[in-house]
GROMACS .gro file of C-alpha atoms in nm:
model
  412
    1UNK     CA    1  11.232  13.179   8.909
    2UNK     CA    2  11.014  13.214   9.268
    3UNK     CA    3  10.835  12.936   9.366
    4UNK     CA    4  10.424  12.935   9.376
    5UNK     CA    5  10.356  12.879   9.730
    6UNK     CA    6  10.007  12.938   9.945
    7UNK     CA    7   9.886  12.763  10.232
    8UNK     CA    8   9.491  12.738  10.267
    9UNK     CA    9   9.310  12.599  10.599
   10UNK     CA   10   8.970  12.430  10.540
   11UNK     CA   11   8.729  12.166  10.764
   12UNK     CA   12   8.718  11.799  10.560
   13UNK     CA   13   8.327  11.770  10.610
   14UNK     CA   14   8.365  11.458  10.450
   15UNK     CA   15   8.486  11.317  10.753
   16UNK     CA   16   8.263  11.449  11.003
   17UNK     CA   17   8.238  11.280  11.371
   18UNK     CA   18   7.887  11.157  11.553
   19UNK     CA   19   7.891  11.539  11.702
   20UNK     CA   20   7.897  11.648  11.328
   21UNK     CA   21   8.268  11.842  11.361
   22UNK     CA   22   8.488  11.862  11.105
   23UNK     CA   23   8.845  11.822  11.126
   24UNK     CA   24   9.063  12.121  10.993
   25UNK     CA   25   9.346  12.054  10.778
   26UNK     CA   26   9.642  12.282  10.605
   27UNK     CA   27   9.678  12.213  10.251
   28UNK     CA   28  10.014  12.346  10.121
   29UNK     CA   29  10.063  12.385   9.754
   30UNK     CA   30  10.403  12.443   9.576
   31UNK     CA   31  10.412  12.499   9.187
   32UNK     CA   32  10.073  12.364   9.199
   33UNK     CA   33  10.170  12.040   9.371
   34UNK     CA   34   9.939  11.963   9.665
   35UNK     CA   35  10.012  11.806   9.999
   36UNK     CA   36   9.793  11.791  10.315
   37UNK     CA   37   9.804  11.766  10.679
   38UNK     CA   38   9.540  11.773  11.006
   39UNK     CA   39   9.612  12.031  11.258
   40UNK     CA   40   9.404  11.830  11.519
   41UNK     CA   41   9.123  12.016  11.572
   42UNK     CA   42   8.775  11.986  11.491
   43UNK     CA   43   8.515  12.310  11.434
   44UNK     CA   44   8.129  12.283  11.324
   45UNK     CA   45   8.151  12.345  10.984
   46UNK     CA   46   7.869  12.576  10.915
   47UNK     CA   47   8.052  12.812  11.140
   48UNK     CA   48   8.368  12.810  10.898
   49UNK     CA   49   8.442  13.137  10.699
   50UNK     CA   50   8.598  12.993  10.385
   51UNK     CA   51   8.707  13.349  10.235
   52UNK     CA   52   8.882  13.422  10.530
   53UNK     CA   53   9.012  13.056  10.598
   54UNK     CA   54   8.922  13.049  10.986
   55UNK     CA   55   8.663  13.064  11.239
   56UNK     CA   56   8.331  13.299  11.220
   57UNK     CA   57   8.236  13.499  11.565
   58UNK     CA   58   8.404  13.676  11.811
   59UNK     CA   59   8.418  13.398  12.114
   60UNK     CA   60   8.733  13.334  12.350
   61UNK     CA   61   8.751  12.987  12.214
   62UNK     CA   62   8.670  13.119  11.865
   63UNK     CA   63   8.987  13.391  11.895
   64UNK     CA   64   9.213  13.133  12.029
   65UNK     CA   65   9.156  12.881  11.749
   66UNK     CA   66   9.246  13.161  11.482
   67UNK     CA   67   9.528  13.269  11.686
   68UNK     CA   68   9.673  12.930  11.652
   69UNK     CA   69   9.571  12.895  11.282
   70UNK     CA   70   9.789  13.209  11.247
   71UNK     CA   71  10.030  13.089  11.479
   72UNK     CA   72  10.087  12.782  11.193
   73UNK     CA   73  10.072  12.991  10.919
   74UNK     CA   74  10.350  13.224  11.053
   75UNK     CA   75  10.566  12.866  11.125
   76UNK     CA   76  10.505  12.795  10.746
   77UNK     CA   77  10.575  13.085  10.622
   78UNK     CA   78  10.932  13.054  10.793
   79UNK     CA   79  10.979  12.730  10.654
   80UNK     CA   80  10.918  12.845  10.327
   81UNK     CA   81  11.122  13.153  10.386
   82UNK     CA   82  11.477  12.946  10.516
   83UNK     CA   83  11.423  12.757  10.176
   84UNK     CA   84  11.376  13.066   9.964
   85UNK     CA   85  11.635  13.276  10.127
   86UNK     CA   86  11.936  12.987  10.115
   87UNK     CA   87  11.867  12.925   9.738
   88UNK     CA   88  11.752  12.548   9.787
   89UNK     CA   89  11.421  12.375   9.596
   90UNK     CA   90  11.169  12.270   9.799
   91UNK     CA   91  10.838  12.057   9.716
   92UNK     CA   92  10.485  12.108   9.989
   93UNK     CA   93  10.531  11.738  10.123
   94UNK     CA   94  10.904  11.879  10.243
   95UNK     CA   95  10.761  12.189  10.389
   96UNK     CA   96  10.469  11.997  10.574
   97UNK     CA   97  10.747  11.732  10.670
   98UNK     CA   98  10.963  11.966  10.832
   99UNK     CA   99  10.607  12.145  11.016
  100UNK     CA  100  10.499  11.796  11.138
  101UNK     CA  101  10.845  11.675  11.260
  102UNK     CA  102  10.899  12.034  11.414
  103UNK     CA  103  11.199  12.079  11.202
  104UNK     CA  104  11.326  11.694  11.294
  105UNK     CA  105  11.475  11.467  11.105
  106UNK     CA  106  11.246  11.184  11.098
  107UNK     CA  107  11.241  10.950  10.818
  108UNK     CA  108  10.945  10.850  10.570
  109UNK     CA  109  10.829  10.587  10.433
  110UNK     CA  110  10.857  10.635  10.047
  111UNK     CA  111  11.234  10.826  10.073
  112UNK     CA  112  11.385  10.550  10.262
  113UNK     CA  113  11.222  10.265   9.981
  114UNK     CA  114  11.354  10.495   9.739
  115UNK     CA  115  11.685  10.529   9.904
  116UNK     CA  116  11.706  10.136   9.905
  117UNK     CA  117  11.629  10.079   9.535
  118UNK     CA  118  11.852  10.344   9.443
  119UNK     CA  119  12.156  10.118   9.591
  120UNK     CA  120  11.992   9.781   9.463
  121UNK     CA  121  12.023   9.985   9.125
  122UNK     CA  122  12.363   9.999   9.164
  123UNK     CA  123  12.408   9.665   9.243
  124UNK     CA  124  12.248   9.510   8.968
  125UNK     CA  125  12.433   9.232   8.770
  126UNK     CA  126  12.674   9.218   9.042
  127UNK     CA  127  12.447   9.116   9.406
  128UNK     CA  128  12.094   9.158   9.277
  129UNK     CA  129  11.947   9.042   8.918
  130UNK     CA  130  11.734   9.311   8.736
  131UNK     CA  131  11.420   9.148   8.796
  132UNK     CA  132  11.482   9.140   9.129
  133UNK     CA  133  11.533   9.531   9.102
  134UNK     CA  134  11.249   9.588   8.902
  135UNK     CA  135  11.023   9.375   9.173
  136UNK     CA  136  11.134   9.681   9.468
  137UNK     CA  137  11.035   9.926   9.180
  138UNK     CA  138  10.665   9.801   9.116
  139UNK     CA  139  10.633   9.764   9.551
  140UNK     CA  140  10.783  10.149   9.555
  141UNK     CA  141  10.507  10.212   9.266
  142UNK     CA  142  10.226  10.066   9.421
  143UNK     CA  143  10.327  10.175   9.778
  144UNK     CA  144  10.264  10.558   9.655
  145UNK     CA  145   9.943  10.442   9.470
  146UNK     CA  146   9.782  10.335   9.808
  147UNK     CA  147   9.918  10.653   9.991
  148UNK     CA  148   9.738  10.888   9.784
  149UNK     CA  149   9.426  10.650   9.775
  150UNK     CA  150   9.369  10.565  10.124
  151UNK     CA  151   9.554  10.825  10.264
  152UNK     CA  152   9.555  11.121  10.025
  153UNK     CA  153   9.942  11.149  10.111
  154UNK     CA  154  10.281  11.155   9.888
  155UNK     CA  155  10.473  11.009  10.156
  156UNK     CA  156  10.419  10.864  10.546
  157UNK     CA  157  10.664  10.894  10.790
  158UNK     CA  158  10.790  10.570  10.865
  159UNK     CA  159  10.682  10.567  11.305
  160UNK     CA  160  10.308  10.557  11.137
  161UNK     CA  161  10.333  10.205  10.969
  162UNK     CA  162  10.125   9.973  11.173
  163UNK     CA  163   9.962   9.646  11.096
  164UNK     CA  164   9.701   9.840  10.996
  165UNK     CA  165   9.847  10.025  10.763
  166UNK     CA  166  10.013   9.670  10.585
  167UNK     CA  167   9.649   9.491  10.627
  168UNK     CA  168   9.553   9.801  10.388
  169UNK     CA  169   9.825   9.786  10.144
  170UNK     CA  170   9.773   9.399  10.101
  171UNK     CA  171   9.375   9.452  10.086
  172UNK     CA  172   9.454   9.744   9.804
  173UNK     CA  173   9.723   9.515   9.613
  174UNK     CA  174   9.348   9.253   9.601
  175UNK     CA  175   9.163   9.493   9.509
  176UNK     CA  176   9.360   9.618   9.230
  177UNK     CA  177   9.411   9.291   9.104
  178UNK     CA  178   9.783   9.343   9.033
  179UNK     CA  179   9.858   8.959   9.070
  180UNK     CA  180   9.779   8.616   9.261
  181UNK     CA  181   9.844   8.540   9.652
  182UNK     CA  182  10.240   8.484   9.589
  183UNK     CA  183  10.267   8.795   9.395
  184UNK     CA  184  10.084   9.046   9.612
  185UNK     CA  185  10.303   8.841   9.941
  186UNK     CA  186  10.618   8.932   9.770
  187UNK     CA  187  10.526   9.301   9.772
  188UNK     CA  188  10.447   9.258  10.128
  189UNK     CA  189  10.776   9.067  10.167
  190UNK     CA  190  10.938   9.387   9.990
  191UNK     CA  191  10.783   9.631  10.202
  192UNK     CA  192  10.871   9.412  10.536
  193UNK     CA  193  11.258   9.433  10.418
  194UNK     CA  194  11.228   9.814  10.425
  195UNK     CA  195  11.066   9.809  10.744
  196UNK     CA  196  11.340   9.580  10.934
  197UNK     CA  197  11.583   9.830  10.787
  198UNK     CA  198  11.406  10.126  10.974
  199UNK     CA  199  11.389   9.912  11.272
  200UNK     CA  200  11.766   9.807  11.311
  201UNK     CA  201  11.833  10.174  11.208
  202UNK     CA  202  11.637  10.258  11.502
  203UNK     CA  203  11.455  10.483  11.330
  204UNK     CA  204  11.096  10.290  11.447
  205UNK     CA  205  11.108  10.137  11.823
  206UNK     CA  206  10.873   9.844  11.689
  207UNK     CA  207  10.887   9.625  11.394
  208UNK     CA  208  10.441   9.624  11.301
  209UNK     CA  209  10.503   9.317  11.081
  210UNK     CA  210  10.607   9.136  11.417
  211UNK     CA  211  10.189   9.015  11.380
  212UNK     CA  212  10.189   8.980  11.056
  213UNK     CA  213  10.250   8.602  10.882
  214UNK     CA  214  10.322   8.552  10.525
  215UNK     CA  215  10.050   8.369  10.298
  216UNK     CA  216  10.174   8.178  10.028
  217UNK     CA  217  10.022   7.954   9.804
  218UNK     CA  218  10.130   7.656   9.710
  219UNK     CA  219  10.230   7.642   9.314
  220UNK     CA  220  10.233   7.349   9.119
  221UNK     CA  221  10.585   7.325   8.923
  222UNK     CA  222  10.564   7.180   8.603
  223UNK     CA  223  10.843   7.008   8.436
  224UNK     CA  224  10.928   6.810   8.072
  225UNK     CA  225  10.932   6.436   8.110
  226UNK     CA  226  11.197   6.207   7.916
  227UNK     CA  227  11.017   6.206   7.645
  228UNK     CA  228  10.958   6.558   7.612
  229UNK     CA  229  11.346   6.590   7.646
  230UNK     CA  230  11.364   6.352   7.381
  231UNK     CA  231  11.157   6.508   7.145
  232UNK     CA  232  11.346   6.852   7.188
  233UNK     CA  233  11.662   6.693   7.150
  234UNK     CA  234  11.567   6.495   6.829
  235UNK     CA  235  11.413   6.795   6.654
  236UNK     CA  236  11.560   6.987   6.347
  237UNK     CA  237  11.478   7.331   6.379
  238UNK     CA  238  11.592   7.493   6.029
  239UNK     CA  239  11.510   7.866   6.208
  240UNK     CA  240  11.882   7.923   6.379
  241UNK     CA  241  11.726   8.168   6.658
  242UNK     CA  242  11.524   7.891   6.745
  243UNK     CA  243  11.772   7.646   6.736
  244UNK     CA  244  12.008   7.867   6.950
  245UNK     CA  245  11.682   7.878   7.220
  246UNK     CA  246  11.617   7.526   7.263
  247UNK     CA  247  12.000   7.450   7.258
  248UNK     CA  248  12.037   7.677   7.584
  249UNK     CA  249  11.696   7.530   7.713
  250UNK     CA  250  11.842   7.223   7.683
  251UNK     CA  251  12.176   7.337   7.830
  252UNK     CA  252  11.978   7.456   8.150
  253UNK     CA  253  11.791   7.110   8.164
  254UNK     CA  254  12.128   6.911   8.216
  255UNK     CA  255  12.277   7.197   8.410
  256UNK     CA  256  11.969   7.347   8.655
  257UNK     CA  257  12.093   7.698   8.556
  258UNK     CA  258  11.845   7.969   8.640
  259UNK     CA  259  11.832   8.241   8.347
  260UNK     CA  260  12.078   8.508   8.503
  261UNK     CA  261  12.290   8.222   8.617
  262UNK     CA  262  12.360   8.079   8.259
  263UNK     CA  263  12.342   8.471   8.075
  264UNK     CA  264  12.644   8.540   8.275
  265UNK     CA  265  12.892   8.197   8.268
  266UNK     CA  266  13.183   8.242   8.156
  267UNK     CA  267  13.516   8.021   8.110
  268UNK     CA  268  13.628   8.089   8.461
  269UNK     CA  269  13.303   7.949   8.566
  270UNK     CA  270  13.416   7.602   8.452
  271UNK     CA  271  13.692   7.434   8.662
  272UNK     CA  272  13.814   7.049   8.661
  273UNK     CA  273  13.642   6.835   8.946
  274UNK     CA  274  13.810   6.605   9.220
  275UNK     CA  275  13.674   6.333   8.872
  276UNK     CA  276  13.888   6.482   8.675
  277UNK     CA  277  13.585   6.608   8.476
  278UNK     CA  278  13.470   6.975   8.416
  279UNK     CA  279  13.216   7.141   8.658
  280UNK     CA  280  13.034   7.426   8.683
  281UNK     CA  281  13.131   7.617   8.997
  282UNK     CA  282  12.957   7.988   8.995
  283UNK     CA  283  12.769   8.168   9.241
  284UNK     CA  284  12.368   8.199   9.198
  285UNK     CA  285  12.316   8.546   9.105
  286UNK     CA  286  11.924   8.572   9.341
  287UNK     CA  287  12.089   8.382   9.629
  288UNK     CA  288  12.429   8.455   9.648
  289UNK     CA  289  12.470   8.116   9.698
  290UNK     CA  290  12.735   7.861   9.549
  291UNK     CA  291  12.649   7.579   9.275
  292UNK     CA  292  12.833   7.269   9.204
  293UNK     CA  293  12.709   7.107   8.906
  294UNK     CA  294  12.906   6.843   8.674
  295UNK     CA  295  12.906   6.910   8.304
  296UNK     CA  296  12.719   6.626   8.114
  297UNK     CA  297  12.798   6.514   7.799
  298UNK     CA  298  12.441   6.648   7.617
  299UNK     CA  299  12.597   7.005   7.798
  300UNK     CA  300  12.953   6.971   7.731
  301UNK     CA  301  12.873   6.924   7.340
  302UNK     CA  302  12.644   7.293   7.405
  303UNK     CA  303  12.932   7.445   7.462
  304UNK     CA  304  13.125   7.267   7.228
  305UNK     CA  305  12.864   7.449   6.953
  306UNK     CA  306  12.921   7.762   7.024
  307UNK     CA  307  13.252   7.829   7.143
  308UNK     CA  308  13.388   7.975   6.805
  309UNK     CA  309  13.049   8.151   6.744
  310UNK     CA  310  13.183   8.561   6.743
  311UNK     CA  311  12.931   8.672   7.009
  312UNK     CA  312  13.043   8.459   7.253
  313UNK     CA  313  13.451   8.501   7.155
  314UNK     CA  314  13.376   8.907   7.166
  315UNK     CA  315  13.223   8.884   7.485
  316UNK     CA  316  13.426   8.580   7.683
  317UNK     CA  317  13.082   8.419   7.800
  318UNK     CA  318  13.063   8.100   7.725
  319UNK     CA  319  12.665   8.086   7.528
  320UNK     CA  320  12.489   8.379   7.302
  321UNK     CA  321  12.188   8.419   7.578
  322UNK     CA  322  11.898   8.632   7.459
  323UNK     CA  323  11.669   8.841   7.679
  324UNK     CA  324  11.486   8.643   7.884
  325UNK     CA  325  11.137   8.790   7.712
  326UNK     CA  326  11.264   8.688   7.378
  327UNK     CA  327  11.335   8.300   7.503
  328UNK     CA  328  11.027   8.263   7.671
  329UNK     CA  329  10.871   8.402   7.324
  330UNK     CA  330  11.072   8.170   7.151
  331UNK     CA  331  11.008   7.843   7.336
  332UNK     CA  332  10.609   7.897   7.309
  333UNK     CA  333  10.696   7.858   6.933
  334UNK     CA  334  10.982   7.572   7.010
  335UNK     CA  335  10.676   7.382   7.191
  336UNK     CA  336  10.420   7.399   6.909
  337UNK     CA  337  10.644   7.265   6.714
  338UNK     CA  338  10.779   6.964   6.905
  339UNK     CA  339  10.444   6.881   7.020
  340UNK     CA  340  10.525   6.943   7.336
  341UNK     CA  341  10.194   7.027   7.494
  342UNK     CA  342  10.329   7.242   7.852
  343UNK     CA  343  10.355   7.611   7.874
  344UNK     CA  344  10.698   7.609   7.787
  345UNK     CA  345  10.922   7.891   8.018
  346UNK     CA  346  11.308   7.918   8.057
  347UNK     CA  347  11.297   7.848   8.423
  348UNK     CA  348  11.089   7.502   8.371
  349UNK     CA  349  11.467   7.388   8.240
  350UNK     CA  350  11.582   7.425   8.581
  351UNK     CA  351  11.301   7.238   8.738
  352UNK     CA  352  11.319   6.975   8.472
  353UNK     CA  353  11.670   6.940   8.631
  354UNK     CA  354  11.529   6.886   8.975
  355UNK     CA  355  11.301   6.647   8.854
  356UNK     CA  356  11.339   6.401   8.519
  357UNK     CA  357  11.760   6.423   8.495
  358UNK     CA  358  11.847   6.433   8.844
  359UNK     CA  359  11.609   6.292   9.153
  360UNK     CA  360  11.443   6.079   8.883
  361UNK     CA  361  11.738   5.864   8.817
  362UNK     CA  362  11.821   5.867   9.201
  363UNK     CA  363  12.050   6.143   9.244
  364UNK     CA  364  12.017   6.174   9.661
  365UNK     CA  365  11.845   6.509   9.733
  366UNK     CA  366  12.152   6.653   9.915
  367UNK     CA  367  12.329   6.641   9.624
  368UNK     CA  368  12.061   6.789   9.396
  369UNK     CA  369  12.009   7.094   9.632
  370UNK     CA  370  12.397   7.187   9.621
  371UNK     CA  371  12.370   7.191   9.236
  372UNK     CA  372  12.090   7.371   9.259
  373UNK     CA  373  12.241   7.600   9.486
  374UNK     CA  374  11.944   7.603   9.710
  375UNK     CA  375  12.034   7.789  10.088
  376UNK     CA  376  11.796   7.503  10.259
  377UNK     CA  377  11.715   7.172  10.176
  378UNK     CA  378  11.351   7.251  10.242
  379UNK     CA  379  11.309   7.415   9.902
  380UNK     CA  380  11.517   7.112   9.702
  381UNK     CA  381  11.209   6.896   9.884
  382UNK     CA  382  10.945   7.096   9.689
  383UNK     CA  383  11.054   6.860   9.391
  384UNK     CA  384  11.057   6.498   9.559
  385UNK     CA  385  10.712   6.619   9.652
  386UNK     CA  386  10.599   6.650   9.307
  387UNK     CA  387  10.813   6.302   9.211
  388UNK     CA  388  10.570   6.140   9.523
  389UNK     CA  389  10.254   6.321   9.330
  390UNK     CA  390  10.375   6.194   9.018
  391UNK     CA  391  10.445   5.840   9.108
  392UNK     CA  392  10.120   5.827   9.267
  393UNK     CA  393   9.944   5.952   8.972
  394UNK     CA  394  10.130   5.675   8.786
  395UNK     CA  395  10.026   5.384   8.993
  396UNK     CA  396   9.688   5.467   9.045
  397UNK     CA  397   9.595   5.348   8.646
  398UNK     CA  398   9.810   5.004   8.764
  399UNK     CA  399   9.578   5.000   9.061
  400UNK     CA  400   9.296   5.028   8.904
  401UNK     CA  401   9.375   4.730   8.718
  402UNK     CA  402   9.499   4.478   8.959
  403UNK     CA  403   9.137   4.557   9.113
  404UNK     CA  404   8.887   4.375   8.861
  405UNK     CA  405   9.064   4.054   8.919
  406UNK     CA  406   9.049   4.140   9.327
  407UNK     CA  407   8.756   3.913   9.350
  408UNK     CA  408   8.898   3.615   9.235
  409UNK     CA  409   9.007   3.560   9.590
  410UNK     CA  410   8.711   3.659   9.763
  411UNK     CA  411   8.568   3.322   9.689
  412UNK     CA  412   8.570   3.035   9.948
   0.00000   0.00000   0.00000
């Protein structure tokens, strides 16, 4: 079946100039799919013959500016025709790609992002975790969405990204409300990583996020206290997907497991220490990065629980993990019934780690961050700083106190 194809030359009076020109631009439409382009020049609009699609009079500058609108067309049209004649689909952002680049092979924007999350597809479960996937996805998704808004564009080649362009992306991403600061900085962040790729490809001879500095806000990690713990721990739940949830919560609060971490251990994951003890030895799925962890006895009898359960024997891991949506739905219900009065997600176990089990009973921090499998000790410090906040918090009501009797030794 032939292809729909026209090409159409108009002036965008929307965006005349203080002389009041109009700049002219080719729209090329394929199957009814639209995409646009300036040929950099600018006419006075009311002199613009839109049934014939070029210039009105019979001036020397008039006849050269349709001459050269023809002279397009006829490149088009031979664009088109190499695509018709060798069999091979085409789409009117390739055509106009192949017109702007003069038949180049210069790279864009959107096709290299989508290159990149095609591999990170690939990948996932083994070097990337499916959120992590998912994140590239929604940058890719709102990348095209501020294209076509700002730009009116499917696709930008990559040599036009500039720090203006990423000021505008990050301004749109406020605008649309898609998230808070950290959120809309790890889009950025996304976007930069596809960027440094074109850059040490050499595809771009500048990196434009070289200005550009990272804002990111700083989030307040919560955590369950001993008693929390204790609570958990001492409560019957009679509802056994329940009880399955809060066992591997609990699992993760004595072992600092993220959620992808714990979904896929398995008994090779579990080797005997220099103690003669078992340990956890696995690689963090986000980071790539090794943890270390000893198995405690409120863990060890975890696994214990479940070891003969089928789905774990049928699949060799070593707990039943649900989807990570169905445990955080689970633990809203597993607070409201412990009285546990925190907005209860999976990945609060690991900081709980951090926190109450570990740097609370005086585990050094150097030893906490290789458990936690943390690539700088920087981030492991993020959690002595809320300890500090905490203990501060604590001893203010004991200061407080010591202060009504401060006056018994003011007197002379």
């Amino acid at each position: 079946m032939q292809d729909s194809f026209s090409i159409l030359f108009y002036p965008k009076n929307v965006h005349l100039d203080k002389n009041k020109l109009a700049p002219i631009y080719m729209r090329i439409t394929v199957d009814g799919k639209r995409s646009e382009v300036s040929i950099r020049r600018k006419i006075d609009p009311t002199q613009w013959n839109s049934l014939a699609g070029k210039l009105k009079g019979s001036k020397t500058e008039v006849k050269e500016l349709n001459r050269y609108l023809n002279d397009i067309r006829s490149k088009v049209n031979r664009i088109q025709g190499k695509f018709f004649t060798q069999g091979k689909p085409y789409t009117a952002m390739m055509i106009k790609n192949i017109f702007v680049n003069n038949g180049g092979n210069r790279k864009t924007l959107i096709a290299i992002f989508q290159e990149h999350n095609n591999q990170i597809e690939k990948l996932v479960g083994k070097s990337y975790s499916s959120g992590c996937y998912q994140r590239y996805v929604r940058t890719n998704r709102h990348l095209k969405g501020y294209l076509q808004k700002e730009y009116h564009m499917e696709d930008i080649f990559v040599q036009e990204v500039d720090l203006k362009f990423i000021n505008g992306f990050e301004y749109y991403l406020k605008v649309k409300d898609i998230g808070n600061q950290n959120t809309i900085t790890k889009y950025l962040t996304n976007l930069k990583k596809i960027i440094r790729i074109a850059y040490a490809n050499d595809w771009i001879s500048k990196d434009p996020f070289f200005h550009w500095k990272a804002k990111w806000k700083a989030v307040e990690r919560n955590f369950l206290s001993e008693s929390d713990i204790q609570k958990m721990l001492e409560k019957e739940l009679h509802v056994s997907r329940l009880d399955l949830v809060k066992d591997i919560f609990i699992f993760c609060c004595f072992t600092g497991l993220a959620y992808a971490d714990v979904k896929k251990l398995s008994n090779s994951d579990i080797v005997i220490g220099m103690d003669g003890e078992r340990w956890i030895k696995t690689k963090r799925t986000k980071t790539d990065t090794r943890s270390n962890i000893p198995i405690l006895p409120i863990a060890e009898g975890i696994l214990e629980k479940y070891k003969t359960r089928a789905d774990v024997l049928n699949t060799k891991k070593l707990l039943p993990v649900l989807s990570n949506q169905k445990m955080n739905a689970y633990l809203k219900e597993i607070a409201d019934l412990c009285n546990i009065n925190k907005n209860l997600t999976f990945h609060l176990a690991r900081h709980t780690f951090a926190t109450t089990v570990t740097l609370s009973n005086g585990v050094p921090i150097e030893s906490v961050s290789k458990m936690l499998g943390h690539r700088s000790l920087s981030t492991t410090q993020h959690y002595a700083k809320i300890l500090d906040k905490k203990v501060s918090h604590d001893m203010k009501a004991l200061r407080d106190k010591f202060s009504l009797n401060k006056d018994l030794y003011n007197t002379v």
